Coordinates of C-alpha atoms in Angstrom, one line a residue:
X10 CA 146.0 6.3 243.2
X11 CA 147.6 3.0 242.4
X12 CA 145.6 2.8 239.5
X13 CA 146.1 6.2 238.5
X14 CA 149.4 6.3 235.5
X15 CA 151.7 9.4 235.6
X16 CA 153.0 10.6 232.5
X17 CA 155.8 13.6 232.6
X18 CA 154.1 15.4 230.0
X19 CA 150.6 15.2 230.6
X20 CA 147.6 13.1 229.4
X21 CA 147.8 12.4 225.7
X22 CA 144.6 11.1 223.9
X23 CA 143.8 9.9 220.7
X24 CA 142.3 13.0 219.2
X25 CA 144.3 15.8 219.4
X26 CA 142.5 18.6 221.3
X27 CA 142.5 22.5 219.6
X28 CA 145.4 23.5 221.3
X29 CA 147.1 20.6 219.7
X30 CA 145.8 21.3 216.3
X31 CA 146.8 25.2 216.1
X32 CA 150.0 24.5 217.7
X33 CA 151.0 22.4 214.7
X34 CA 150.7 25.0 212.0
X35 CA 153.4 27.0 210.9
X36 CA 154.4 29.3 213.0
X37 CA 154.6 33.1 211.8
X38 CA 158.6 33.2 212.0
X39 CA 158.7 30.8 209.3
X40 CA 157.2 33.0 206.5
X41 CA 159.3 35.5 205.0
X42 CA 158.7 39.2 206.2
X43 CA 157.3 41.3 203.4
X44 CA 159.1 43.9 202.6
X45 CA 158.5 47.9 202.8
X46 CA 158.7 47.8 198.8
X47 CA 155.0 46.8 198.3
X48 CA 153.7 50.0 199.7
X49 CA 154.7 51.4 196.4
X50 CA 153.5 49.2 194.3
X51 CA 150.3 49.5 195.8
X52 CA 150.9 53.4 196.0
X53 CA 151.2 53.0 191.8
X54 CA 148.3 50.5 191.4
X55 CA 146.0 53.0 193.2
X56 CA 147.0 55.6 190.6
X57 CA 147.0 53.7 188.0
X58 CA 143.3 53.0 188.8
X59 CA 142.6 56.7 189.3
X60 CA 143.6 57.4 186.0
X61 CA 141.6 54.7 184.6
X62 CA 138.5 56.0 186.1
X63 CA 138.9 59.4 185.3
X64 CA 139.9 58.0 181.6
X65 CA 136.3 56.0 181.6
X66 CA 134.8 59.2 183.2
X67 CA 135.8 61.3 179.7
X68 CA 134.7 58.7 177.8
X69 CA 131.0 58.6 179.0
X70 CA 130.8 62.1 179.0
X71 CA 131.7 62.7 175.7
X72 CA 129.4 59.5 174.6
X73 CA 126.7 60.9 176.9
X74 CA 125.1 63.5 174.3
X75 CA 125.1 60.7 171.8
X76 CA 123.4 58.0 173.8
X77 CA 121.3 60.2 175.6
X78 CA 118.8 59.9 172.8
X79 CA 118.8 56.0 172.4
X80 CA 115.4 55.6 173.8
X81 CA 113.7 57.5 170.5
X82 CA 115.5 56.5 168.4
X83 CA 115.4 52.7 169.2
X84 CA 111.7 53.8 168.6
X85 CA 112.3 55.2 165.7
X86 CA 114.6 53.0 163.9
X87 CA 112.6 49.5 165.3
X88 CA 109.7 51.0 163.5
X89 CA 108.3 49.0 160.6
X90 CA 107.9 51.8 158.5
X91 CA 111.1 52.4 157.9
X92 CA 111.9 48.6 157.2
X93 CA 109.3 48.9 154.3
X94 CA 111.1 52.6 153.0
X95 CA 114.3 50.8 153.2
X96 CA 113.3 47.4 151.5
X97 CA 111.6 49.6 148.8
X98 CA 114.7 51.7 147.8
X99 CA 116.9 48.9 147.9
X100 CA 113.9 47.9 144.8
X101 CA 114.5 51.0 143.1
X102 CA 118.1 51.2 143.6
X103 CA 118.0 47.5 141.7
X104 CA 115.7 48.7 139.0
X105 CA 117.9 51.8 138.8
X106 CA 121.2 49.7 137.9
X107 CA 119.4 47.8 135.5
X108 CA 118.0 50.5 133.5
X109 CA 121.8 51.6 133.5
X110 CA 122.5 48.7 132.2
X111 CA 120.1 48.5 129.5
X112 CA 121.0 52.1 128.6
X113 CA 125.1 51.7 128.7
X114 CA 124.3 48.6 125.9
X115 CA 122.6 50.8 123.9
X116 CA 125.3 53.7 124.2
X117 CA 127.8 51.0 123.4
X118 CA 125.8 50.4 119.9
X119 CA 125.4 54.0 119.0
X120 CA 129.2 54.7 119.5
X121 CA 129.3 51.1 117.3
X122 CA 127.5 52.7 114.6
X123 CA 129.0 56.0 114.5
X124 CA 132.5 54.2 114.5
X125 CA 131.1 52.3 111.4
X126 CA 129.6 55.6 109.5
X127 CA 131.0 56.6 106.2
X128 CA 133.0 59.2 106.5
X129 CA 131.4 62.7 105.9
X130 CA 131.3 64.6 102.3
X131 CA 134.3 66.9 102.1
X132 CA 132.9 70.7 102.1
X133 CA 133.0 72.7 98.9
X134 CA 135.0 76.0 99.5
X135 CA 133.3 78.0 97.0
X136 CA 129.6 76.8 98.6
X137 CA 130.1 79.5 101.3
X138 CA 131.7 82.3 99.8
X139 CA 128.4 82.6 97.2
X140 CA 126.2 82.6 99.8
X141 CA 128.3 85.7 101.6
X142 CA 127.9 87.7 98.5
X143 CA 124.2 87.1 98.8
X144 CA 124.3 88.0 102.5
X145 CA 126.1 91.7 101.2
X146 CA 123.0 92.1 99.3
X147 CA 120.5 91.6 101.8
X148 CA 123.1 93.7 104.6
X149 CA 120.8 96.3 102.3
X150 CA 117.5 95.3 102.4
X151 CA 117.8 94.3 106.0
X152 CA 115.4 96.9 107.6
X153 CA 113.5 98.0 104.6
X154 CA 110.7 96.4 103.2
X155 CA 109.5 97.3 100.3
X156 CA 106.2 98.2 99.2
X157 CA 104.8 97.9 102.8
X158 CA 104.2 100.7 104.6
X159 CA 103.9 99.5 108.5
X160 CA 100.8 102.5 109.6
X161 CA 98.7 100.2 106.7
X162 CA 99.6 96.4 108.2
X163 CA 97.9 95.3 111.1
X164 CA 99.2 94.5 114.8
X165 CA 99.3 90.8 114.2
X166 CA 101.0 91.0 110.9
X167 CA 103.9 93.6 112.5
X168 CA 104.1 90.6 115.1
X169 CA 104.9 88.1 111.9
X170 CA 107.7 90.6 110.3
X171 CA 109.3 91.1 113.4
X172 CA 108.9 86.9 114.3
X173 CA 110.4 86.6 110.3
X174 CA 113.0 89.0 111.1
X175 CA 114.4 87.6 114.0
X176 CA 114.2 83.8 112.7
X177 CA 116.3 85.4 109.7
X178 CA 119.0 86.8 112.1
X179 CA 119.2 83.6 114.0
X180 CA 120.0 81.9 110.5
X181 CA 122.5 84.0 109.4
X182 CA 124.4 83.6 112.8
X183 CA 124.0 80.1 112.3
X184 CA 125.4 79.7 108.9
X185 CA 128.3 82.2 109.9
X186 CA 128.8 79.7 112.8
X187 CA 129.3 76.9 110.5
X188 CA 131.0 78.9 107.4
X189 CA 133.8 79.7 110.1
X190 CA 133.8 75.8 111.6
X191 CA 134.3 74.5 107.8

């Protein structure tokens, strides 16, 4: 065993060998030693992420009845159909506004028009009074007529006094109407 070389510490090679290589990492002594605190934190994070899920769980609930239906209406409102409805009211709402247009230039040149009118004739106030006197009259002759006796005239010609009559009463409300706004 001449040949043979003794080394105190054993046989050493140029590649370290795998109990060579884990011996030189760090040992666990060298990194700090957690702490009893991050059970806590964890214990919060947990619920944090309870309430978060049960938050989202709401949510879909209450969004449920709504999107519960997507499937007919996507059908519904990807139908071509209504792209035509649509495109054609947006036409009429067009034509719409311009026929507003057209009609709020011609309102602007009747007010014009009236704003240029001569002023109207002052009223008379004997004009009135004359014709009240007249009414007095016929207050008299209201609901006789004379020299017809009703049994003679026929049904269509009753028809025509009572048409006459009535037209009269609407005229004499009309001209006290405008006797009382003069």
């Amino acid at each position: 065993m001449a040949s043979r070389q003794s080394y105190a510490h054993g046989r050493q090679s140029y590649a370290p060998s795998y109990a060579a290589s884990r011996s030189a990492a760090p040992r666990a002594s060298t990194y700090p030693v957690p702490s009893n605190d991050y059970l806590n934190s964890m214990e919060e994070c947990v619920k944090a992420t309870e309430g978060c899920a049960a938050t989202l769980g709401q949510a879909i609930t209450n969004f449920e009845p709504g999107v519960a239906d997507l499937p007919r209406l996507k059908k519904v409102l990807h139908n071509h159909h209504i792209d035509a409805l649509l495109s054609r009211g947006e036409s009429l709402v067009a034509a719409e506004s311009q026929q507003l247009d057209r009609l709020e230039e011609k309102l602007a040149l009747v007010q014009a028009a009236q704003a240029n009118r001569l002023p109207a004739a002052p009223r008379l106030p004997g004009t009135f009074k004359d014709l009240d006197a007249a009414a007095a009259d016929e207050d008299e002759t209201r609901n006789r007529l004379e020299g017809v006796d009703l049994k003679d005239i026929t049904l269509a010609q009753r028809r025509k006094i009572g048409f006459l009559r009535n037209r009269r009463d609407k005229l004499e409300k009309e001209r006290a109407r405008l006797a009382m706004a003069a």
